[in-house]
mmCIF file of C-alpha atoms in Angstrom:
data_model
loop_
_atom_site.group_PDB
_atom_site.id
_atom_site.type_symbol
_atom_site.label_atom_id
_atom_site.label_comp_id
_atom_site.label_asym_id
_atom_site.label_seq_id
_atom_site.Cartn_x
_atom_site.Cartn_y
_atom_site.Cartn_z
ATOM 1 C CA MET A 85 -11.695 16.340 -31.627
ATOM 2 C CA ILE A 86 -11.394 12.789 -30.305
ATOM 3 C CA PHE A 87 -14.605 11.998 -32.209
ATOM 4 C CA GLU A 88 -13.231 13.090 -35.610
ATOM 5 C CA ILE A 89 -13.379 9.526 -36.925
ATOM 6 C CA ASN A 90 -13.735 9.860 -40.691
ATOM 7 C CA SER A 91 -12.324 6.546 -41.934
ATOM 8 C CA GLN A 92 -11.890 2.955 -40.863
ATOM 9 C CA TYR A 93 -9.201 2.228 -38.287
ATOM 10 C CA LEU A 94 -6.091 1.624 -40.367
ATOM 11 C CA ARG A 95 -2.374 1.625 -39.763
ATOM 12 C CA PRO A 96 -0.455 3.894 -42.179
ATOM 13 C CA ASN A 97 0.736 0.949 -44.272
ATOM 14 C CA GLN A 98 -2.843 -0.311 -44.535
ATOM 15 C CA ILE A 99 -4.003 2.851 -46.314
ATOM 16 C CA VAL A 100 -1.856 2.068 -49.346
ATOM 17 C CA GLN A 101 -2.890 -1.574 -49.127
ATOM 18 C CA THR A 102 -6.586 -0.662 -49.094
ATOM 19 C CA VAL A 103 -6.195 1.551 -52.156
ATOM 20 C CA GLN A 104 -4.440 -1.310 -53.915
ATOM 21 C CA GLU A 105 -7.277 -3.627 -52.910
ATOM 22 C CA SER A 106 -9.820 -1.398 -54.614
ATOM 23 C CA GLN A 107 -7.686 -1.341 -57.765
ATOM 24 C CA ASN A 108 -7.036 -5.065 -57.859
ATOM 25 C CA SER A 109 -9.835 -6.620 -55.814
ATOM 26 C CA ALA A 110 -9.731 -10.025 -57.485
ATOM 27 C CA ILE A 111 -6.103 -10.646 -56.552
ATOM 28 C CA MET A 112 -6.551 -9.402 -52.996
ATOM 29 C CA HIS A 113 -9.699 -11.468 -52.560
ATOM 30 C CA SER A 114 -7.772 -14.651 -53.304
ATOM 31 C CA ARG A 115 -5.069 -13.608 -50.854
ATOM 32 C CA LYS A 116 -7.621 -13.019 -48.125
ATOM 33 C CA LYS A 117 -9.129 -16.423 -48.698
ATOM 34 C CA ARG A 118 -5.746 -18.055 -48.164
ATOM 35 C CA LYS A 119 -5.069 -16.022 -45.032
ATOM 36 C CA ARG A 120 -8.501 -16.538 -43.503
ATOM 37 C CA SER A 121 -9.159 -20.224 -43.879
ATOM 38 C CA GLN A 122 -10.592 -20.398 -40.360
ATOM 39 C CA GLN A 123 -14.187 -19.275 -39.938
ATOM 40 C CA LEU A 124 -16.463 -18.576 -37.017
ATOM 41 C CA PRO A 125 -18.892 -21.303 -35.928
ATOM 42 C CA GLN A 126 -22.122 -21.315 -37.935
ATOM 43 C CA LYS A 127 -24.264 -19.794 -35.179
ATOM 44 C CA ASP A 128 -21.760 -16.955 -34.778
ATOM 45 C CA LEU A 129 -21.711 -16.354 -38.536
ATOM 46 C CA GLU A 130 -25.493 -16.119 -38.486
ATOM 47 C CA GLU A 131 -25.340 -13.623 -35.619
ATOM 48 C CA VAL A 132 -22.796 -11.452 -37.437
ATOM 49 C CA ASP A 133 -24.972 -11.504 -40.557
ATOM 50 C CA ARG A 134 -28.102 -10.541 -38.578
ATOM 51 C CA VAL A 135 -26.289 -7.585 -37.058
ATOM 52 C CA LYS A 136 -24.903 -6.585 -40.458
ATOM 53 C CA GLN A 137 -28.308 -6.677 -42.162
ATOM 54 C CA ALA A 138 -29.960 -4.720 -39.329
ATOM 55 C CA PHE A 139 -27.150 -2.170 -39.504
ATOM 56 C CA ILE A 140 -27.527 -1.751 -43.276
ATOM 57 C CA ALA A 141 -31.258 -1.128 -42.887
ATOM 58 C CA MET A 142 -30.792 1.422 -40.092
ATOM 59 C CA MET A 143 -28.022 3.272 -41.912
ATOM 60 C CA SER A 144 -30.079 3.458 -45.092
ATOM 61 C CA ALA A 145 -32.832 5.230 -43.166
ATOM 62 C CA ALA A 146 -30.315 7.472 -41.389
ATOM 63 C CA ARG A 147 -28.639 8.528 -44.634
ATOM 64 C CA ASP A 148 -32.027 9.318 -46.156
ATOM 65 C CA LYS A 149 -32.425 11.827 -43.328
ATOM 66 C CA GLY A 150 -28.993 13.330 -44.010
ATOM 67 C CA LEU A 151 -27.534 12.326 -40.655
ATOM 68 C CA PHE A 152 -24.038 11.498 -41.948
ATOM 69 C CA CYS A 153 -21.493 13.507 -43.925
ATOM 70 C CA GLN A 154 -18.947 12.590 -46.579
ATOM 71 C CA ASN A 155 -15.611 11.356 -45.302
ATOM 72 C CA ASN A 156 -11.993 12.116 -46.163
ATOM 73 C CA PHE A 157 -10.460 8.667 -46.393
ATOM 74 C CA LEU A 158 -6.820 9.628 -46.742
ATOM 75 C CA ASP A 159 -6.937 11.706 -43.549
ATOM 76 C CA ASN A 160 -6.861 8.413 -41.580
ATOM 77 C CA ASN A 161 -8.439 10.070 -38.516
ATOM 78 C CA GLU A 162 -5.379 12.259 -38.042
ATOM 79 C CA VAL A 163 -7.135 14.926 -35.957
ATOM 80 C CA ALA A 164 -8.634 12.331 -33.609
ATOM 81 C CA ARG A 165 -5.381 10.384 -33.327
ATOM 82 C CA LEU A 166 -3.392 13.511 -32.472
ATOM 83 C CA ALA A 167 -6.013 14.585 -29.926
ATOM 84 C CA SER A 168 -5.935 11.126 -28.373
ATOM 85 C CA MET A 169 -2.147 11.179 -28.205
ATOM 86 C CA LYS A 170 -2.161 14.585 -26.537
ATOM 87 C CA PHE A 171 -4.779 13.399 -24.052
ATOM 88 C CA TYR A 172 -2.607 10.444 -23.043
ATOM 89 C CA GLN A 173 0.435 12.694 -22.735
ATOM 90 C CA ASP A 174 -1.493 15.103 -20.515
ATOM 91 C CA THR A 175 -3.031 12.458 -18.280
ATOM 92 C CA TYR A 176 -1.009 9.228 -18.361
ATOM 93 C CA SER A 177 0.728 9.867 -15.028
ATOM 94 C CA LEU A 178 -2.351 11.056 -13.124
ATOM 95 C CA LYS A 179 -3.156 9.076 -10.001
ATOM 96 C CA ASN A 180 -6.553 9.570 -8.393
ATOM 97 C CA GLU A 181 -6.892 6.539 -6.122
ATOM 98 C CA ASN A 182 -8.573 6.963 -2.725
ATOM 99 C CA LEU A 183 -10.718 9.833 -3.938
ATOM 100 C CA TYR A 184 -14.418 10.143 -3.201
ATOM 101 C CA GLY A 185 -17.032 12.845 -3.225
ATOM 102 C CA SER A 186 -19.998 14.390 -4.993
ATOM 103 C CA ASN A 187 -21.315 17.454 -6.730
ATOM 104 C CA ASP A 188 -24.619 18.104 -4.967
ATOM 105 C CA THR A 189 -25.488 21.180 -7.013
ATOM 106 C CA ASN A 190 -27.778 21.414 -10.022
ATOM 107 C CA ASP A 191 -24.949 22.658 -12.234
ATOM 108 C CA ALA A 192 -21.787 21.137 -13.641
ATOM 109 C CA ILE A 193 -18.683 22.582 -12.003
ATOM 110 C CA VAL A 194 -14.948 22.608 -12.689
ATOM 111 C CA SER A 195 -12.895 21.542 -9.687
ATOM 112 C CA VAL A 196 -9.263 20.787 -8.912
ATOM 113 C CA ALA A 197 -8.110 17.360 -7.754
ATOM 114 C CA HIS A 198 -4.413 16.634 -7.348
ATOM 115 C CA ASN A 199 -3.579 19.954 -9.032
ATOM 116 C CA LYS A 200 -5.522 19.058 -12.190
ATOM 117 C CA LYS A 201 -8.857 20.480 -13.338
ATOM 118 C CA TYR A 202 -11.829 18.191 -13.901
ATOM 119 C CA VAL A 203 -15.472 18.628 -14.869
ATOM 120 C CA PHE A 204 -18.020 17.328 -12.344
ATOM 121 C CA PRO A 205 -21.594 16.917 -13.680
ATOM 122 C CA LYS A 206 -24.575 17.920 -11.582
ATOM 123 C CA LYS A 207 -25.787 15.568 -8.846
ATOM 124 C CA CYS A 208 -22.966 13.065 -9.376
ATOM 125 C CA THR A 209 -21.287 10.898 -6.723
ATOM 126 C CA PHE A 210 -17.942 9.173 -7.201
ATOM 127 C CA TYR A 211 -15.678 6.629 -5.502
ATOM 128 C CA CYS A 212 -12.162 6.214 -6.845
ATOM 129 C CA TYR A 213 -11.270 2.922 -5.182
ATOM 130 C CA ASP A 214 -10.446 -0.621 -6.181
ATOM 131 C CA VAL A 215 -13.628 -2.646 -6.737
ATOM 132 C CA ARG A 216 -12.406 -5.155 -4.164
ATOM 133 C CA ASP A 217 -13.068 -2.486 -1.514
ATOM 134 C CA ILE A 218 -16.670 -1.832 -2.482
ATOM 135 C CA GLU A 219 -18.133 -3.605 0.559
ATOM 136 C CA LYS A 220 -15.934 -1.516 2.857
ATOM 137 C CA LYS A 221 -16.682 1.868 1.275
ATOM 138 C CA MET A 222 -20.274 1.704 0.012
ATOM 139 C CA GLU A 223 -23.585 0.919 1.655
ATOM 140 C CA LEU A 224 -25.013 -2.375 0.405
ATOM 141 C CA SER A 225 -28.766 -1.901 0.722
ATOM 142 C CA ASN A 226 -30.164 -3.003 -2.649
ATOM 143 C CA GLN A 227 -30.497 0.659 -3.533
ATOM 144 C CA TYR A 228 -29.715 0.747 -7.272
ATOM 145 C CA ASP A 229 -32.256 0.340 -10.067
ATOM 146 C CA PHE A 230 -29.572 -0.014 -12.733
ATOM 147 C CA ILE A 231 -25.971 -1.198 -12.455
ATOM 148 C CA LEU A 232 -23.615 -0.908 -15.429
ATOM 149 C CA LEU A 233 -20.220 -2.600 -15.533
ATOM 150 C CA ASP A 234 -17.384 -2.068 -18.012
ATOM 151 C CA PRO A 235 -14.903 -4.662 -16.697
ATOM 152 C CA PRO A 236 -11.181 -4.443 -17.459
ATOM 153 C CA TRP A 237 -11.282 -7.882 -19.070
ATOM 154 C CA TRP A 238 -8.031 -9.828 -19.101
ATOM 155 C CA ASN A 239 -6.657 -9.137 -22.558
ATOM 156 C CA LYS A 240 -3.341 -10.024 -24.183
ATOM 157 C CA SER A 241 -3.039 -6.822 -26.202
ATOM 158 C CA ILE A 242 -3.704 -4.703 -23.118
ATOM 159 C CA ARG A 243 -1.201 -6.810 -21.198
ATOM 160 C CA ARG A 244 1.458 -6.073 -23.822
ATOM 161 C CA LYS A 245 0.595 -2.394 -23.650
ATOM 162 C CA LYS A 246 0.864 -2.496 -19.870
ATOM 163 C CA MET A 247 4.305 -4.077 -20.081
ATOM 164 C CA LYS A 248 5.396 -1.326 -22.471
ATOM 165 C CA CYS A 249 3.967 1.563 -20.473
ATOM 166 C CA ALA A 250 2.390 0.717 -17.144
ATOM 167 C CA GLU A 251 0.917 4.186 -16.665
ATOM 168 C CA ALA A 252 -0.984 4.070 -19.974
ATOM 169 C CA SER A 253 -2.950 0.949 -19.130
ATOM 170 C CA TYR A 254 -5.579 -0.016 -16.627
ATOM 171 C CA LYS A 255 -5.475 -2.855 -14.100
ATOM 172 C CA MET A 256 -7.006 -5.956 -15.640
ATOM 173 C CA MET A 257 -9.042 -8.475 -13.673
ATOM 174 C CA TYR A 258 -9.553 -12.189 -14.094
ATOM 175 C CA ASN A 259 -13.119 -13.373 -14.636
ATOM 176 C CA GLU A 260 -12.978 -15.219 -11.310
ATOM 177 C CA GLU A 261 -12.477 -11.896 -9.527
ATOM 178 C CA LEU A 262 -15.440 -10.256 -11.261
ATOM 179 C CA VAL A 263 -17.756 -12.943 -9.909
ATOM 180 C CA LYS A 264 -17.051 -11.736 -6.359
ATOM 181 C CA ILE A 265 -18.474 -8.224 -6.881
ATOM 182 C CA PRO A 266 -21.545 -8.006 -4.562
ATOM 183 C CA ILE A 267 -24.006 -7.015 -7.296
ATOM 184 C CA ARG A 268 -26.988 -8.723 -5.677
ATOM 185 C CA LYS A 269 -26.476 -6.693 -2.483
ATOM 186 C CA LEU A 270 -26.430 -3.446 -4.467
ATOM 187 C CA LEU A 271 -29.282 -4.108 -6.893
ATOM 188 C CA HIS A 272 -32.951 -3.412 -6.205
ATOM 189 C CA SER A 273 -35.266 -6.427 -6.322
ATOM 190 C CA ASN A 274 -36.530 -5.429 -9.790
ATOM 191 C CA GLY A 275 -33.284 -3.845 -10.949
ATOM 192 C CA ILE A 276 -31.382 -4.296 -14.210
ATOM 193 C CA VAL A 277 -27.698 -5.133 -14.727
ATOM 194 C CA ALA A 278 -25.763 -4.444 -17.946
ATOM 195 C CA VAL A 279 -22.218 -5.584 -18.733
ATOM 196 C CA TRP A 280 -20.078 -4.284 -21.592
ATOM 197 C CA CYS A 281 -18.263 -7.139 -23.303
ATOM 198 C CA THR A 282 -16.051 -7.781 -26.296
ATOM 199 C CA ASN A 283 -16.867 -10.561 -28.760
ATOM 200 C CA SER A 284 -14.667 -12.975 -26.810
ATOM 201 C CA SER A 285 -16.473 -16.276 -26.261
ATOM 202 C CA ASN A 286 -14.534 -16.758 -23.016
ATOM 203 C CA HIS A 287 -15.829 -13.502 -21.575
ATOM 204 C CA LEU A 288 -19.379 -14.143 -22.780
ATOM 205 C CA ASN A 289 -19.372 -17.607 -21.253
ATOM 206 C CA SER A 290 -18.133 -16.111 -18.004
ATOM 207 C CA ILE A 291 -21.066 -13.665 -17.930
ATOM 208 C CA PHE A 292 -23.691 -16.295 -18.755
ATOM 209 C CA ASN A 293 -22.333 -19.202 -16.705
ATOM 210 C CA GLU A 294 -20.450 -17.592 -13.813
ATOM 211 C CA MET A 295 -21.123 -13.904 -13.193
ATOM 212 C CA PHE A 296 -24.894 -13.743 -13.684
ATOM 213 C CA PRO A 297 -25.601 -16.956 -11.711
ATOM 214 C CA SER A 298 -23.333 -15.835 -8.856
ATOM 215 C CA TRP A 299 -25.052 -12.437 -8.759
ATOM 216 C CA GLY A 300 -28.553 -13.943 -8.890
ATOM 217 C CA ILE A 301 -29.169 -12.338 -12.275
ATOM 218 C CA THR A 302 -31.311 -13.749 -15.090
ATOM 219 C CA TYR A 303 -30.126 -13.066 -18.642
ATOM 220 C CA ARG A 304 -32.576 -10.925 -20.644
ATOM 221 C CA ALA A 305 -31.019 -9.441 -23.772
ATOM 222 C CA LYS A 306 -27.941 -8.816 -25.878
ATOM 223 C CA TRP A 307 -27.488 -5.382 -27.450
ATOM 224 C CA TYR A 308 -24.921 -4.282 -30.016
ATOM 225 C CA TRP A 309 -22.966 -1.030 -30.082
ATOM 226 C CA LEU A 310 -22.053 -0.406 -33.735
ATOM 227 C CA LYS A 311 -19.058 1.903 -34.156
ATOM 228 C CA VAL A 312 -19.160 4.037 -37.280
ATOM 229 C CA THR A 313 -17.229 6.831 -38.946
ATOM 230 C CA GLN A 314 -18.733 10.276 -39.441
ATOM 231 C CA ALA A 315 -19.778 9.047 -42.880
ATOM 232 C CA GLY A 316 -21.709 6.167 -41.307
ATOM 233 C CA ASP A 317 -19.316 3.399 -42.371
ATOM 234 C CA THR A 318 -18.268 0.768 -39.844
ATOM 235 C CA ILE A 319 -14.841 1.355 -38.287
ATOM 236 C CA CYS A 320 -13.778 -2.066 -39.565
ATOM 237 C CA ASN A 321 -15.376 -4.703 -41.746
ATOM 238 C CA PHE A 322 -17.758 -7.365 -40.460
ATOM 239 C CA ASN A 323 -15.555 -10.405 -40.003
ATOM 240 C CA SER A 324 -16.407 -14.019 -40.836
ATOM 241 C CA ALA A 325 -13.214 -15.218 -39.147
ATOM 242 C CA PRO A 326 -12.305 -14.983 -35.454
ATOM 243 C CA GLY A 327 -11.154 -11.431 -34.877
ATOM 244 C CA LYS A 328 -12.296 -7.857 -34.520
ATOM 245 C CA GLN A 329 -15.879 -6.891 -35.293
ATOM 246 C CA PRO A 330 -17.208 -3.313 -35.728
ATOM 247 C CA TYR A 331 -19.321 -3.693 -32.605
ATOM 248 C CA GLU A 332 -19.163 -4.429 -28.906
ATOM 249 C CA LEU A 333 -21.784 -6.179 -26.833
ATOM 250 C CA LEU A 334 -23.957 -5.068 -23.950
ATOM 251 C CA ILE A 335 -25.350 -8.022 -22.006
ATOM 252 C CA LEU A 336 -28.440 -7.226 -19.934
ATOM 253 C CA GLY A 337 -30.048 -9.148 -17.093
ATOM 254 C CA SER A 338 -32.446 -8.581 -14.235
ATOM 255 C CA ALA A 339 -32.864 -9.657 -10.644
ATOM 256 C CA LEU A 340 -36.364 -10.982 -11.324
ATOM 257 C CA GLU A 341 -37.022 -14.650 -11.935
ATOM 258 C CA LYS A 342 -37.073 -15.815 -15.536
ATOM 259 C CA ASP A 343 -40.861 -16.221 -15.676
ATOM 260 C CA HIS A 344 -41.436 -12.610 -14.606
ATOM 261 C CA LYS A 345 -42.016 -10.155 -17.443
ATOM 262 C CA VAL A 346 -39.249 -7.614 -17.996
ATOM 263 C CA ASN A 347 -39.683 -5.312 -20.956
ATOM 264 C CA ILE A 348 -36.125 -5.380 -22.334
ATOM 265 C CA PRO A 349 -36.019 -6.015 -26.104
ATOM 266 C CA ASP A 350 -33.351 -8.321 -27.474
ATOM 267 C CA SER A 351 -30.860 -7.532 -30.266
ATOM 268 C CA ARG A 352 -31.179 -3.767 -30.032
ATOM 269 C CA LEU A 353 -28.621 -1.789 -32.071
ATOM 270 C CA MET A 354 -26.916 1.364 -30.840
ATOM 271 C CA ILE A 355 -24.964 3.289 -33.482
ATOM 272 C CA SER A 356 -22.484 6.075 -32.768
ATOM 273 C CA VAL A 357 -19.112 7.515 -33.716
ATOM 274 C CA PRO A 358 -16.598 6.202 -31.153
ATOM 275 C CA SER A 359 -13.929 8.157 -29.361
ATOM 276 C CA ALA A 360 -10.314 7.749 -30.429
ATOM 277 C CA VAL A 361 -9.419 7.141 -26.780
ATOM 278 C CA HIS A 362 -9.400 3.509 -25.666
ATOM 279 C CA SER A 363 -12.324 2.201 -23.556
ATOM 280 C CA HIS A 364 -14.470 5.315 -23.987
ATOM 281 C CA LYS A 365 -18.003 3.891 -24.024
ATOM 282 C CA PRO A 366 -21.104 5.928 -24.938
ATOM 283 C CA PRO A 367 -23.373 7.020 -22.052
ATOM 284 C CA LEU A 368 -26.546 4.943 -21.755
ATOM 285 C CA THR A 369 -28.728 7.316 -19.735
ATOM 286 C CA GLU A 370 -31.169 8.188 -22.525
ATOM 287 C CA ILE A 371 -31.270 4.669 -23.961
ATOM 288 C CA ILE A 372 -31.907 2.781 -20.734
ATOM 289 C CA LYS A 373 -34.305 5.177 -19.010
ATOM 290 C CA GLU A 374 -37.424 3.835 -20.739
ATOM 291 C CA TYR A 375 -36.845 0.493 -18.978
ATOM 292 C CA LEU A 376 -36.414 2.029 -15.512
ATOM 293 C CA SER A 377 -38.640 3.760 -12.987
ATOM 294 C CA ASP A 378 -38.844 7.540 -12.751
ATOM 295 C CA GLU A 379 -35.737 9.112 -11.198
ATOM 296 C CA PRO A 380 -33.831 5.814 -11.005
ATOM 297 C CA LYS A 381 -30.700 5.345 -8.938
ATOM 298 C CA CYS A 382 -27.910 4.271 -11.293
ATOM 299 C CA LEU A 383 -24.428 2.929 -10.524
ATOM 300 C CA GLU A 384 -21.518 2.343 -12.895
ATOM 301 C CA ILE A 385 -18.688 0.072 -11.768
ATOM 302 C CA PHE A 386 -15.299 0.398 -13.501
ATOM 303 C CA ALA A 387 -16.473 3.829 -14.626
ATOM 304 C CA ARG A 388 -14.129 6.029 -16.651
ATOM 305 C CA TYR A 389 -16.300 9.142 -16.570
ATOM 306 C CA LEU A 390 -19.074 10.703 -14.482
ATOM 307 C CA LEU A 391 -22.728 11.174 -15.400
ATOM 308 C CA PRO A 392 -25.378 13.557 -14.023
ATOM 309 C CA GLY A 393 -27.371 11.874 -11.269
ATOM 310 C CA TRP A 394 -25.257 8.699 -11.298
ATOM 311 C CA THR A 395 -22.916 7.105 -8.778
ATOM 312 C CA SER A 396 -19.594 6.065 -10.337
ATOM 313 C CA TRP A 397 -17.026 3.625 -8.949
ATOM 314 C CA GLY A 398 -13.584 2.834 -10.344
ATOM 315 C CA LEU A 399 -9.895 3.639 -10.401
ATOM 316 C CA GLU A 400 -10.338 5.761 -13.549
ATOM 317 C CA ILE A 401 -13.543 7.664 -12.755
ATOM 318 C CA LEU A 402 -11.958 11.010 -13.664
ATOM 319 C CA LYS A 403 -10.206 9.793 -16.816
ATOM 320 C CA PHE A 404 -12.662 11.407 -19.229
ATOM 321 C CA GLN A 405 -13.509 14.303 -16.918
ATOM 322 C CA HIS A 406 -10.145 15.990 -17.541
ATOM 323 C CA LEU A 407 -10.762 19.590 -18.578
ATOM 324 C CA SER A 408 -8.629 19.174 -21.712
ATOM 325 C CA LEU A 409 -11.494 17.171 -23.267
ATOM 326 C CA TYR A 410 -14.036 19.947 -22.771
ATOM 327 C CA GLU A 411 -14.768 23.382 -24.128
ATOM 328 C CA ILE A 412 -16.151 26.056 -21.800
ATOM 329 C CA LEU A 413 -18.918 27.732 -23.795
ATOM 330 C CA ASP A 414 -19.932 30.404 -21.297
ATOM 331 C CA GLU A 415 -17.399 31.478 -18.683
ATOM 332 C CA CYS A 416 -19.898 34.062 -17.385
ATOM 333 C CA LYS A 417 -21.710 31.247 -15.583
ATOM 334 C CA LYS A 418 -19.064 31.037 -12.862
ATOM 335 C CA ASP A 419 -20.727 31.033 -9.448
ATOM 336 C CA GLU A 420 -18.570 31.181 -6.356
ATOM 337 C CA SER A 421 -21.397 29.678 -4.287
ATOM 338 C CA ASN A 422 -20.493 26.308 -5.790
ATOM 339 C CA VAL A 423 -17.139 26.298 -4.018
ATOM 340 C CA ASN A 424 -16.732 23.429 -1.534
ATOM 341 C CA LYS A 425 -19.822 21.614 -2.809
ATOM 342 C CA THR A 426 -17.650 18.854 -4.243
ATOM 343 C CA LYS A 427 -16.134 16.698 -1.513
ATOM 344 C CA SER A 428 -13.218 14.318 -1.723
ATOM 345 C CA GLY A 429 -11.078 12.070 0.384
ATOM 346 C CA ASN A 430 -7.998 13.993 -0.717
ATOM 347 C CA GLU A 431 -7.302 17.660 -1.351
ATOM 348 C CA ASN A 432 -9.806 19.169 -3.741
ATOM 349 C CA LYS A 433 -9.673 22.915 -4.228
ATOM 350 C CA GLU A 434 -12.486 24.009 -6.458
ATOM 351 C CA GLU A 435 -13.688 26.477 -8.997
ATOM 352 C CA SER A 436 -17.191 26.634 -10.296
#
């Protein structure tokens, strides 16, 4: 239900405003021009337009194949918003620090951690620790072919949210702290690194000029995650002024020197319906595998969910594993032999 996004992200008062805009577009257009006198730099405007045109072309082909349905604008994503609210109410006080373990079986299992039920995918390993402890808790032997990071970037809106309700927000990190993560000691000599990033120029500059150089990583490509409604419309408009865009960025680099050939295409678009829950990124397993070796070892840092065959590290690794987000399709598949296959640093009574 958290993916029932059928209209652009609007506050209740904006719904009426948007209807009025469609009825009196000329007046509203002049108002917008007065409000948005500031524009993005020319190179950024050109980038936004390139993404927009590529998106239009892809969506035209997708609609021709009947991949998107009609929306219900006035619903304003009510089902998804209510599901998201319930999820936060059910999980906001959960604390899972100092938890580690794995599911070594070939099946997903449901296990109990701290008296709450979670879903553990097959062949997953997890560390619920602060990233500053990674050198103390994890072997650093250049073992990973792919490392994905979704940093808790320092953000004013998140900071305000944290002040309002500390339990409903994650712990942000300054860019200077992210530089210290020992990526180069974890990454294989021909491995790939990917970093989720907002459209903030400060964060992008930090990746290009601080994080990648400190990690010994060469920049290779910038990908775009386009967020759309179930009807295939962007969740917000493309913006010519500084502000929110309907996409987030994935910055990719490799450990190889710049003159070595790495087959990572630039400006790739990924299109999906986003979750109504904050910071819920789409899994990249199927998208990235064509650029990796067979049976790659993959690590996600600042992970908020688990993936089959991956190692996940972060203080919120079980956030999106909570059983309330899942539907058990076949309860007959319970197998008591799975009990005790998932290990943890704290109590962890299990059910398969």
